[in-house]
Short mmCIF file of C-alpha atoms and ligand atoms in Angstrom, two decimals:
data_model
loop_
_atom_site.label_atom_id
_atom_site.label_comp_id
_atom_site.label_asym_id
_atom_site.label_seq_id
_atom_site.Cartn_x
_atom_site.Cartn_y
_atom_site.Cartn_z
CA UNK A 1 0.00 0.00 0.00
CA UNK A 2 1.07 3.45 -0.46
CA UNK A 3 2.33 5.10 2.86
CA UNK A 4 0.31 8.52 2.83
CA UNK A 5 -2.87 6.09 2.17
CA UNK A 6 -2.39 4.51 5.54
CA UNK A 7 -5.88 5.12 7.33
CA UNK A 8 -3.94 5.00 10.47
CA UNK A 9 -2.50 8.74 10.01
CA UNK A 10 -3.51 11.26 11.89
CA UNK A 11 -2.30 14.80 11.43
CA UNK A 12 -1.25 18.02 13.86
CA UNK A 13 -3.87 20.12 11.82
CA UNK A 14 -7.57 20.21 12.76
CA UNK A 15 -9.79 17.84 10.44
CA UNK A 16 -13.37 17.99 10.96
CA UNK A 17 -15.33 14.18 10.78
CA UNK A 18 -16.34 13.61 7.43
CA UNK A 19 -13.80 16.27 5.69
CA UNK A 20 -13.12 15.78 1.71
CA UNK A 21 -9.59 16.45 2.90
CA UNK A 22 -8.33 14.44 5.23
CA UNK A 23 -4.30 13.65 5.71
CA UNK A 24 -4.91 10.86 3.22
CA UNK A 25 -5.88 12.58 0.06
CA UNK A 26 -3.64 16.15 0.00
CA UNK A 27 -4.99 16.85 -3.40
CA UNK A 28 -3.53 19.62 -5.99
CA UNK A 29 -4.75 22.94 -7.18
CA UNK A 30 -4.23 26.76 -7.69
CA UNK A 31 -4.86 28.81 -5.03
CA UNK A 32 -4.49 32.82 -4.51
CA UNK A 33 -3.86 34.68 -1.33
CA UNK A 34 -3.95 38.29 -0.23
CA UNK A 35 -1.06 40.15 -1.59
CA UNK A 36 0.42 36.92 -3.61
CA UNK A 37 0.67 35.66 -6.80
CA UNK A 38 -1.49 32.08 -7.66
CA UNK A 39 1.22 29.23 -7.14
CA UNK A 40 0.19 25.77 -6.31
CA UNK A 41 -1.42 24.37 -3.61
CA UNK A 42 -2.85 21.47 -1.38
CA UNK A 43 -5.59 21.35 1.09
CA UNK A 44 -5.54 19.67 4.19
CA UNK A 45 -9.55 19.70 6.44
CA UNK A 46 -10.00 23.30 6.16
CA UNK A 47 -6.46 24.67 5.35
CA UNK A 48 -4.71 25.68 1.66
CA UNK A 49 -1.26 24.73 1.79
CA UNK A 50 1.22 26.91 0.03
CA UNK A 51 3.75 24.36 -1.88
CA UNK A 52 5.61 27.21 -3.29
CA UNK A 53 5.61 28.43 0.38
CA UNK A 54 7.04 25.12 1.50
CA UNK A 55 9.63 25.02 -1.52
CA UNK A 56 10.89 28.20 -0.32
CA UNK A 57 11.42 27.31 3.13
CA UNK A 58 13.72 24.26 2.17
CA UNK A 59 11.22 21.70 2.75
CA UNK A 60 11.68 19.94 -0.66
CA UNK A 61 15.26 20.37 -0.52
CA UNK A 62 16.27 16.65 -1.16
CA UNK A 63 13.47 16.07 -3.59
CA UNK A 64 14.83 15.34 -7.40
CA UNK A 65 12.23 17.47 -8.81
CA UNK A 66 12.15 21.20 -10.50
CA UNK A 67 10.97 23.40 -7.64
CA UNK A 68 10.04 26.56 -9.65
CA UNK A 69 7.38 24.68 -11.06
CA UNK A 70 5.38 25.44 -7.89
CA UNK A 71 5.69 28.84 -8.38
CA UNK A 72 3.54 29.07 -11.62
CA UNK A 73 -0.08 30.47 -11.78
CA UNK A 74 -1.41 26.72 -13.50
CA UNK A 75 0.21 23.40 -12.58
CA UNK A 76 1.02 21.97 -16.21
CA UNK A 77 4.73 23.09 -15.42
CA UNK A 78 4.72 20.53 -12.15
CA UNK A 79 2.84 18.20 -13.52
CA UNK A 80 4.37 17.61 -16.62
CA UNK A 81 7.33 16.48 -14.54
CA UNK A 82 5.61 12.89 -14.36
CA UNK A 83 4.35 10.64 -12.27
CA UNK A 84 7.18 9.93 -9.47
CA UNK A 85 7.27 13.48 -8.81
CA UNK A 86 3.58 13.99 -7.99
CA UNK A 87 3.73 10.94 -5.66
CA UNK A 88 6.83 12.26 -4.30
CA UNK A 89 5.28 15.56 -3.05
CA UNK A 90 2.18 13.77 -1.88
CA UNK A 91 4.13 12.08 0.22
CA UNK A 92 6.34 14.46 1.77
CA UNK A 93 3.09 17.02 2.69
CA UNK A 94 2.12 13.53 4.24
CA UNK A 95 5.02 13.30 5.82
CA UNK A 96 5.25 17.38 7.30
CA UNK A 97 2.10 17.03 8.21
CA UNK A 98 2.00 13.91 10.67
CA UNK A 99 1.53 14.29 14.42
CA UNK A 100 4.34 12.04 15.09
CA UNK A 101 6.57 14.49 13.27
CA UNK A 102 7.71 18.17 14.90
CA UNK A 103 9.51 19.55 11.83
CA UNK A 104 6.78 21.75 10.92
CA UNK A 105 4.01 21.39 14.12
CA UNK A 106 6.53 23.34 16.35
CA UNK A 107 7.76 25.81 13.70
CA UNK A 108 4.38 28.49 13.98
CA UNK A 109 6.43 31.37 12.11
CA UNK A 110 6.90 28.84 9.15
CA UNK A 111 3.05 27.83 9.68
CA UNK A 112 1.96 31.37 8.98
CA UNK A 113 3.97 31.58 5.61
CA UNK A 114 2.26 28.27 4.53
CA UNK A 115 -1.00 27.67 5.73
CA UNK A 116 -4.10 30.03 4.67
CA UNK A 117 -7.82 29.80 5.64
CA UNK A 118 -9.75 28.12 2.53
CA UNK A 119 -12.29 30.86 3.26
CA UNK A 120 -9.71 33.48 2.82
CA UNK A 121 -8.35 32.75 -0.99
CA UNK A 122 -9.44 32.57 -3.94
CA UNK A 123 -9.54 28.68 -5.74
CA UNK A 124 -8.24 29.29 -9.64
CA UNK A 125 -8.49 27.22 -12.45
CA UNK A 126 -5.91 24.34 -11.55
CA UNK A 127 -4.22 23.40 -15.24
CA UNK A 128 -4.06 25.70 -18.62
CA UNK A 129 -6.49 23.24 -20.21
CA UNK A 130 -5.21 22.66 -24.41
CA UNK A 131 -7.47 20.31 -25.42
CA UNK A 132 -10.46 18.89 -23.83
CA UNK A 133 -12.03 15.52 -24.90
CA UNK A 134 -16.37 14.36 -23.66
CA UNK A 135 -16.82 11.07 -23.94
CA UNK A 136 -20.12 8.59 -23.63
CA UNK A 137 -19.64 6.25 -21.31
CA UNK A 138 -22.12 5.69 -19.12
CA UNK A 139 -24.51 2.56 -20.69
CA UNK A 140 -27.20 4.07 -19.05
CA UNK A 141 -27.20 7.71 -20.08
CA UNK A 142 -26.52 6.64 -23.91
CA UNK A 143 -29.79 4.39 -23.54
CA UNK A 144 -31.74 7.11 -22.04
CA UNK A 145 -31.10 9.45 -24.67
CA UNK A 146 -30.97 7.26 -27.53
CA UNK A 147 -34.71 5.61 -26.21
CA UNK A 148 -35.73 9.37 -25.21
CA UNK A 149 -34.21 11.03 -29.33
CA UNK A 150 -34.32 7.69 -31.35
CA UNK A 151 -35.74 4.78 -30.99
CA UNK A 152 -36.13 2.65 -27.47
CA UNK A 153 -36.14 -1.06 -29.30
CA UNK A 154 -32.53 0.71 -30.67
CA UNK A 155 -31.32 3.11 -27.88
CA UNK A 156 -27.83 2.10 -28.38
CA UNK A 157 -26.26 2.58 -31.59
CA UNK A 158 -24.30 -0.11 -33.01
CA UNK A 159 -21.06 1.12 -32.10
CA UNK A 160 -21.72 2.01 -28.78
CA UNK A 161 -20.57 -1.73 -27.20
CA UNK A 162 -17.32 -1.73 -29.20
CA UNK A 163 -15.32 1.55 -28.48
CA UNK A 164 -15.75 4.46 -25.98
CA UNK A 165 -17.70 6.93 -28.43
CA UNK A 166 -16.30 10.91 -27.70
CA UNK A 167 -16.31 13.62 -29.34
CA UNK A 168 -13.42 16.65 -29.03
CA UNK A 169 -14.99 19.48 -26.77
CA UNK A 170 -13.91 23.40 -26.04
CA UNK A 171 -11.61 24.02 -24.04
CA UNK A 172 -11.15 28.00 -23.59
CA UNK A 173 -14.65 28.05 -21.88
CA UNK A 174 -14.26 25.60 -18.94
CA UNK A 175 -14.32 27.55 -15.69
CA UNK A 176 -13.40 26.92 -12.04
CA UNK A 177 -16.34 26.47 -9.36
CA UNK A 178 -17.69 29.34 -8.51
CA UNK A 179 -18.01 31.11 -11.60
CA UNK A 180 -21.48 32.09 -12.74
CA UNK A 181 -22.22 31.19 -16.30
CA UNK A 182 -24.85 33.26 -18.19
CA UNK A 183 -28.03 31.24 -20.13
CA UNK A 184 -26.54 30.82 -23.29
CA UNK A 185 -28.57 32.15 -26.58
CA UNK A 186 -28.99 30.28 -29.66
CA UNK A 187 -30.55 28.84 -32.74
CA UNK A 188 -33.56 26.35 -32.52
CA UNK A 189 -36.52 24.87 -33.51
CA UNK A 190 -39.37 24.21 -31.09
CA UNK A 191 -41.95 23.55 -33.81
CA UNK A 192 -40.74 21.20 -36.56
CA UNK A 193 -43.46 22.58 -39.10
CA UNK A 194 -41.89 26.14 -38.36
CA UNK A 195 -38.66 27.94 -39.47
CA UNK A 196 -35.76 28.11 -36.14
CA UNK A 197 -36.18 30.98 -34.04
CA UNK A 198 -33.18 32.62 -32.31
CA UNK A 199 -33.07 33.63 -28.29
CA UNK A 200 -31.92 32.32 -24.63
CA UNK A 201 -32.39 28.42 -24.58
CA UNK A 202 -35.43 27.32 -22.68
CA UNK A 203 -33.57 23.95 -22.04
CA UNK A 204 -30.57 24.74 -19.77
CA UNK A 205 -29.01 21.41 -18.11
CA UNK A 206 -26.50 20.50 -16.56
CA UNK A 207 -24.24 17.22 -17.14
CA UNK A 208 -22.90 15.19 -14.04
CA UNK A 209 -19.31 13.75 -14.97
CA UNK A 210 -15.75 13.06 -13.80
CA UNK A 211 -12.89 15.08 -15.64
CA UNK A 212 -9.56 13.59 -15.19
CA UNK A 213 -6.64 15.61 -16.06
CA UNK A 214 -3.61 14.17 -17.90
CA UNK A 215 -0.16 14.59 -16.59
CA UNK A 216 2.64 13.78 -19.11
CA UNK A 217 2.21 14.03 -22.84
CA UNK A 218 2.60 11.36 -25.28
CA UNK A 219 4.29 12.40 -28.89
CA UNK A 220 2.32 12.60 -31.83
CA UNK A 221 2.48 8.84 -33.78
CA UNK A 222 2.41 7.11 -30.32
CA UNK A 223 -0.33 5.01 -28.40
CA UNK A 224 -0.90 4.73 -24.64
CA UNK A 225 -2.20 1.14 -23.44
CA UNK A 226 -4.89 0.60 -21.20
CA UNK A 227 -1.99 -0.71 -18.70
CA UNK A 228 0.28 1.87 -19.08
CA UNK A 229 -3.01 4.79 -19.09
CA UNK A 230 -2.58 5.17 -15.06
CA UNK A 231 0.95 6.75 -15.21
CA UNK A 232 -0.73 9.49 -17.73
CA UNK A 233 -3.18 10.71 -15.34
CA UNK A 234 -2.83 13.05 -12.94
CA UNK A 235 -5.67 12.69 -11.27
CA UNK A 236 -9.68 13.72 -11.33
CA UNK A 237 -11.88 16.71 -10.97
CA UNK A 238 -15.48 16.91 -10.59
CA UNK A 239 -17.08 18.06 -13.67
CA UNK A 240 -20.43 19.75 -14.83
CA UNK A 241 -21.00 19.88 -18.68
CA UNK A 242 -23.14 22.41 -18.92
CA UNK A 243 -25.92 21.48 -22.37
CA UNK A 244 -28.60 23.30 -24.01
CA UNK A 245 -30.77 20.75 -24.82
CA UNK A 246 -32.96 23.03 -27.56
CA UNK A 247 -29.82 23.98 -28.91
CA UNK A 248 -28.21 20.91 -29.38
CA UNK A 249 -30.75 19.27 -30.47
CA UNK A 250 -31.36 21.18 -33.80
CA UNK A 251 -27.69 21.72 -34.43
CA UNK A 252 -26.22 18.51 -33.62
CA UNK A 253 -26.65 16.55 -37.03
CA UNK A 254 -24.33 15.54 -38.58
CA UNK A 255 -21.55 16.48 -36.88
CA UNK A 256 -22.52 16.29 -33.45
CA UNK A 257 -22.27 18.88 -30.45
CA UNK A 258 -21.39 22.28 -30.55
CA UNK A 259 -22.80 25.16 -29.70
CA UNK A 260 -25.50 23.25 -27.34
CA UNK A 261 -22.15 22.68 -25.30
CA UNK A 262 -19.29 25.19 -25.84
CA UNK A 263 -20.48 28.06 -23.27
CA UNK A 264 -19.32 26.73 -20.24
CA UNK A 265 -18.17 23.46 -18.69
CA UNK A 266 -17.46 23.82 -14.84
CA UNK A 267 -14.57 22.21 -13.36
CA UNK A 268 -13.85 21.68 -9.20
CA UNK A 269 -10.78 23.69 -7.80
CA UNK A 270 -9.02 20.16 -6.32
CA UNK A 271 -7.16 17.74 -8.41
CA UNK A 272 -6.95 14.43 -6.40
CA UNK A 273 -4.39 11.79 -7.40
CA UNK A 274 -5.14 8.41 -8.12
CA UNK A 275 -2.59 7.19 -5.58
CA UNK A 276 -5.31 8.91 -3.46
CA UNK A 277 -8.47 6.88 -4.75
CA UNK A 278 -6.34 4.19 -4.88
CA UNK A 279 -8.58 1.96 -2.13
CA UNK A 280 -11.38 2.88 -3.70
CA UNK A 281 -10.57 0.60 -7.05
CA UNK A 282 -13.40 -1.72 -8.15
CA UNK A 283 -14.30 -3.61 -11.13
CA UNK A 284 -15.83 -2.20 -13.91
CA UNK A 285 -19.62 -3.38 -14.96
CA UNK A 286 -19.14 -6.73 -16.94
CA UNK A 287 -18.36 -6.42 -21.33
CA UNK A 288 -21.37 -7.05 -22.71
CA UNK A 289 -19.12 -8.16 -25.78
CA UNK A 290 -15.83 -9.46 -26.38
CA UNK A 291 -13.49 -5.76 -27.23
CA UNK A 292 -10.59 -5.59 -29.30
CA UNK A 293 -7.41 -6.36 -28.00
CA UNK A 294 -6.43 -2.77 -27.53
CA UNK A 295 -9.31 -1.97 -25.11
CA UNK A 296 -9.05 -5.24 -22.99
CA UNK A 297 -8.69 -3.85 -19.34
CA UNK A 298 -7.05 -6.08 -16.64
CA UNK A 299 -7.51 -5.78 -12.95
CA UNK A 300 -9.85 -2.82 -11.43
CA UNK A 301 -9.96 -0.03 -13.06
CA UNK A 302 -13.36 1.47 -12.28
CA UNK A 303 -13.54 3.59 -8.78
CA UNK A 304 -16.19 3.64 -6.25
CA UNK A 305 -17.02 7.69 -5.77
CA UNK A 306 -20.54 8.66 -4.68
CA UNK A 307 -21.59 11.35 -6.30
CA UNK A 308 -24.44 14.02 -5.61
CA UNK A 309 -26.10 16.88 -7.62
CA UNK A 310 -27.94 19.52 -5.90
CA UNK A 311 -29.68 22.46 -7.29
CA UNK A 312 -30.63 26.12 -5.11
CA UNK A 313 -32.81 28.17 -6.72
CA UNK A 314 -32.23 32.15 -5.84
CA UNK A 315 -32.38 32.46 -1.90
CA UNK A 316 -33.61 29.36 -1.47
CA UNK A 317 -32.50 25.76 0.03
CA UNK A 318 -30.24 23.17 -2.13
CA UNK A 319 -32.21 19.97 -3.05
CA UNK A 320 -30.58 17.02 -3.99
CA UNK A 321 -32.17 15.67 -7.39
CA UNK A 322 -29.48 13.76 -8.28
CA UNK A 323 -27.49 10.40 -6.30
CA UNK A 324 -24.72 8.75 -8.74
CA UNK A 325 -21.70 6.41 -8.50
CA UNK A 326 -18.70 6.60 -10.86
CA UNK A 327 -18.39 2.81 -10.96
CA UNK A 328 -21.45 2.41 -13.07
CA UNK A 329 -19.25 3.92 -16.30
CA UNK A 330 -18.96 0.99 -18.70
CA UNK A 331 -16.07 2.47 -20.30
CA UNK A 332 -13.08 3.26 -18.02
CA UNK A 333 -10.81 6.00 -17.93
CA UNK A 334 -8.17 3.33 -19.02
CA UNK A 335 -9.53 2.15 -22.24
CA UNK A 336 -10.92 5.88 -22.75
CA UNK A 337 -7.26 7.12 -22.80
CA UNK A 338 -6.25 4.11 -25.18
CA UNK A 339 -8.74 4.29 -27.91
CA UNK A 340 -8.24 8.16 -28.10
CA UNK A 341 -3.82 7.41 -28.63
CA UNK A 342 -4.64 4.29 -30.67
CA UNK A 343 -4.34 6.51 -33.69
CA UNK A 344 -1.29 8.18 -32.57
CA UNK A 345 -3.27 11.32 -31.45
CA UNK A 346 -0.85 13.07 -29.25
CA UNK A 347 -1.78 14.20 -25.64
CA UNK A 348 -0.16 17.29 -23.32
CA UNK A 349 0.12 17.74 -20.07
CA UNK A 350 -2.94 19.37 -18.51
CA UNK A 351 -5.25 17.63 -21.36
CA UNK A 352 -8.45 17.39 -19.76
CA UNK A 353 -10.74 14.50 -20.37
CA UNK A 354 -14.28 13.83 -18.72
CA UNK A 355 -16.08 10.55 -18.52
CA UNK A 356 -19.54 11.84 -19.89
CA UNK A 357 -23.00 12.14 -18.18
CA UNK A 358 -22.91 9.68 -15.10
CA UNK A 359 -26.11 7.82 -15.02
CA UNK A 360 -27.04 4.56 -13.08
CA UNK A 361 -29.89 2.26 -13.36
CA UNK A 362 -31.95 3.50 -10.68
CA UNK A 363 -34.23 7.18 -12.00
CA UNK A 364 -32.74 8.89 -8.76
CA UNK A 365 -29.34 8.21 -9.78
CA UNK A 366 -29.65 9.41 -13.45
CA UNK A 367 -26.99 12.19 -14.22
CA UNK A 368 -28.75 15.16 -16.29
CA UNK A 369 -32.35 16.53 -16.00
CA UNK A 370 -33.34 15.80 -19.49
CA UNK A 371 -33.03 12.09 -17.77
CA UNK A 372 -34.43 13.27 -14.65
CA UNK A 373 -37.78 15.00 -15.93
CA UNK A 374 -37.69 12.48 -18.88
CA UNK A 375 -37.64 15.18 -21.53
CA UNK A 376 -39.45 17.78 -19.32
CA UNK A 377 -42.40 14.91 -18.47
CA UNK A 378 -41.83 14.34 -14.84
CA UNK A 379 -41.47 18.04 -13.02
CA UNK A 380 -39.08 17.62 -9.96
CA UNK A 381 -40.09 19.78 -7.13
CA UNK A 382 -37.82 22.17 -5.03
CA UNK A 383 -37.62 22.61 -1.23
CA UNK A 384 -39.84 25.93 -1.98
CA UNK A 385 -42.70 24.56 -3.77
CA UNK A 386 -41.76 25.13 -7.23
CA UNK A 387 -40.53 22.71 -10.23
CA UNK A 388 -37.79 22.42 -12.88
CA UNK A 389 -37.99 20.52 -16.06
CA UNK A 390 -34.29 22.06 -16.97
CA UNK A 391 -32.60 24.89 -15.17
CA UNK A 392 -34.05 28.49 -14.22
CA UNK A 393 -32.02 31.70 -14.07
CA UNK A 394 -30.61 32.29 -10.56
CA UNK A 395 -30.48 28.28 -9.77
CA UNK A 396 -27.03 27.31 -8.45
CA UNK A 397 -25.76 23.95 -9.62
CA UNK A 398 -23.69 21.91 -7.12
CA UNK A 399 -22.29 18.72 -7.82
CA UNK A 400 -20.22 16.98 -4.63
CA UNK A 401 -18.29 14.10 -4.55
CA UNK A 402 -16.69 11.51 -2.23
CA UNK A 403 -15.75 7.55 -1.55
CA UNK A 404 -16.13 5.96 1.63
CA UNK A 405 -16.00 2.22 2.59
CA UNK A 406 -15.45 0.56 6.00
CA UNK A 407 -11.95 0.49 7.09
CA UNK A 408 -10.37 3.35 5.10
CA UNK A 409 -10.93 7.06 5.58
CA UNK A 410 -12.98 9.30 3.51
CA UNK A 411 -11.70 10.68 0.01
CA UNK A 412 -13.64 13.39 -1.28
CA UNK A 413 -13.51 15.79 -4.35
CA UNK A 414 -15.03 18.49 -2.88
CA UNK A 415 -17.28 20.53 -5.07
CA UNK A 416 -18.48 22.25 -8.25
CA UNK A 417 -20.84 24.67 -7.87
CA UNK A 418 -21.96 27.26 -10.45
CA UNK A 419 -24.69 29.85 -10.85
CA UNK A 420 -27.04 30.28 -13.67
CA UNK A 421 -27.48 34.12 -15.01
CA UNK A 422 -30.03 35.27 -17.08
CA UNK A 423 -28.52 35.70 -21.08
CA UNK A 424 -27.27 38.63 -21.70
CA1 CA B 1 -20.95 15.76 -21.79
#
């Protein structure tokens, strides 16, 4: 097992009962103080950690790594210097910040230069996203929609089974949590015996999915296996697609989405490593048919993260519409990663890819609320009385995530939360 995983540790810092952020995760991201520059970060119960701060002080001094990589306003640089080094840093912060060890819990002065309140910065964007890739993978969100758009006795198109269907998304719009996206305007065509109209989409949704963000490149030419795909990530992000279903829906042929889904996609401030969600491996939901050797996937590669979508209408109280698990994906990260390099498409460091909408079987669990009001069918009522079919302006999106089993401590992803605007 790896050592900063040990639910054993305890740590010298104050972690309330049932924090995302526990000594065992010490996830990655961008933070800003007063009066600094963004450098990177970690986040331990309720406190950023400055790693620039700590690279300064001499507390990576033996580490065989590039320190000034800390000091940058995105974490490509750091990242990019591969796997070993991540896990390196991991598990020196998880070594600092152990009760059993004084080098840092009796030095307060060097506490103040390192530790801020997470109410008292501001969370950036963690990576300089070039290139962001959706995919399709949840079996039961690609049935919904195909039964809901198509045709239910052939929901699932014939390719569906064989490869990890995606599409190549926008990156220059994807936005930390907390950064209110406006209604997006648009071409479309509520009355099919009518010519399109143009205005604000009526359809606003949101998409429940996990980004992961990729760590080292891979030259152009080359393929990544499905047992080499772990060393490439970096680790994973909760992530809301934002859609506009009226949009998308008279746009989309042939060529699939675009402006439907290029406004906004919101991403959650903490990157946490797979080293972290390590204990939280499971297998993946069985192949329905035999794959080609290139997307055969050994071992576990699916992971067990519970994942919840709330919506808050303006002044009002959060209500949970939404109850998911990442293990339901068919299609794992792993044989994601491979089938997009099995062409010798090149990937960077800080490439972000998300899993696509994460639906289960169950209605309560399904991952977007054209599922959940079944094409605006079934209203879903708010604490206050009133109903969405889609989104309203002023309704706050908030999508939390965490795994938990008996005998290991809790390893959450925090949260992306995102407020809707009226269209300007
Ligand atoms: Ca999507």
């Amino acid at each position: 097992m790896i050592k900063a995983n040990d639910p054993k540790l305890e740590s010298w810092i104050e972690v309330p009962k049932n924090s995302d952020f526990p000594i065992q995760n010490l996830p990655f991201g961008i933070f800003k103080g007063e009066n600094q520059k963004p450098c990177a970060a970690s986040i331990i119960g309720k406190k950023v950690i400055d790693l620039n701060a700590l690279a300064q002080l001499g507390y990576f001094d033996d580490l065989a790594f590039n320190k000034n990589t800390l000091d940058k306003p995105v974490l490509n640089p750091f990242i990019r210097q591969k796997r070993k080094v991540w896990r390196m840093v991991r598990e020196r912060l998880s070594y600092l910040l152990n009760k059993e060890n004084a080098t840092l819990r009796d030095n307060p002065e060097n506490q103040g230069k390192i530790f801020h309140d997470l109410k008292d910065v501001r969370m950036k964007l963690p990576v300089r996203i070039g290139d962001y890739t959706d995919f399709y993978a949840s079996k039961e969100h690609a049935t919904n929609v195909g039964t809901m758009f198509r045709d239910p006795k052939n929901a699932l198109l014939p390719n569906w089974l064989h490869l990890p269907v995606g599409y190549h998304g926008r990156a220059s719009s994807i936005i930390v949590s907390g950064t209110p996206i406006h209604r997006p305007k648009g071409q479309t065509r509520p009355d099919a015996d009518k010519p399109p109209v143009f205005g604000p989409s009526k359809l606003l949704d949101f998409e429940l999915e996990m980004g992961y963000i990729l760590g080292q490149g891979k030259r152009l030419g080359k393929s990544i296996s499905t047992e080499e795909a772990d060393e490439y990530i970096f680790g994973l992000s909760l992530f809301n697609d934002w859609s506009a279903r009226d949009i998308q829906k008279w746009e989309y042929v042939p060529l699939g989405p675009f402006l439907g889904k290029n406004f906004a996609s919101s991403l959650s401030p903490w990157i946490v490593s797979l080293d972290a969600l390590e204990p939280f491996r499971t297998q993946q939901p069985k192949a329905e048919v035999e794959v080609l050797p290139y997307l055969r996937n050994k071992g576990k590669n699916a992971l067990d993260i519970k994942l919840e979508v709330q919506i808050k209408p303006e002044g009002g109280k959060a209500k949970t519409v939404c109850r998911s698990n990442f293990k339901h994906m068919y299609w794992t990260m792993q044989q994601q990663l491979a089938h997009h390099t099995v062409n010798g498409c090149n990937i960077n460091a800080g490439d972000l890819l998300a899993s696509g909408t994460i639906s289960g079987k169950n209605p309560s669990s399904y991952g977007s609320m054209l599922e959940l009001s079944w094409k605006g069918t079934i209203p879903i009522k708010m604490n206050d009385g009133s109903e969405r079919k889609f989104l309203q302006d002023g309704d706050t999106v908030i999508m939390k995530g965490y795994a938990q089993k008996s005998g290991h401590v809790r390893i959450g992803l925090g949260e992306v939360r995102t407020k809707i605007l009226p269209a300007t």
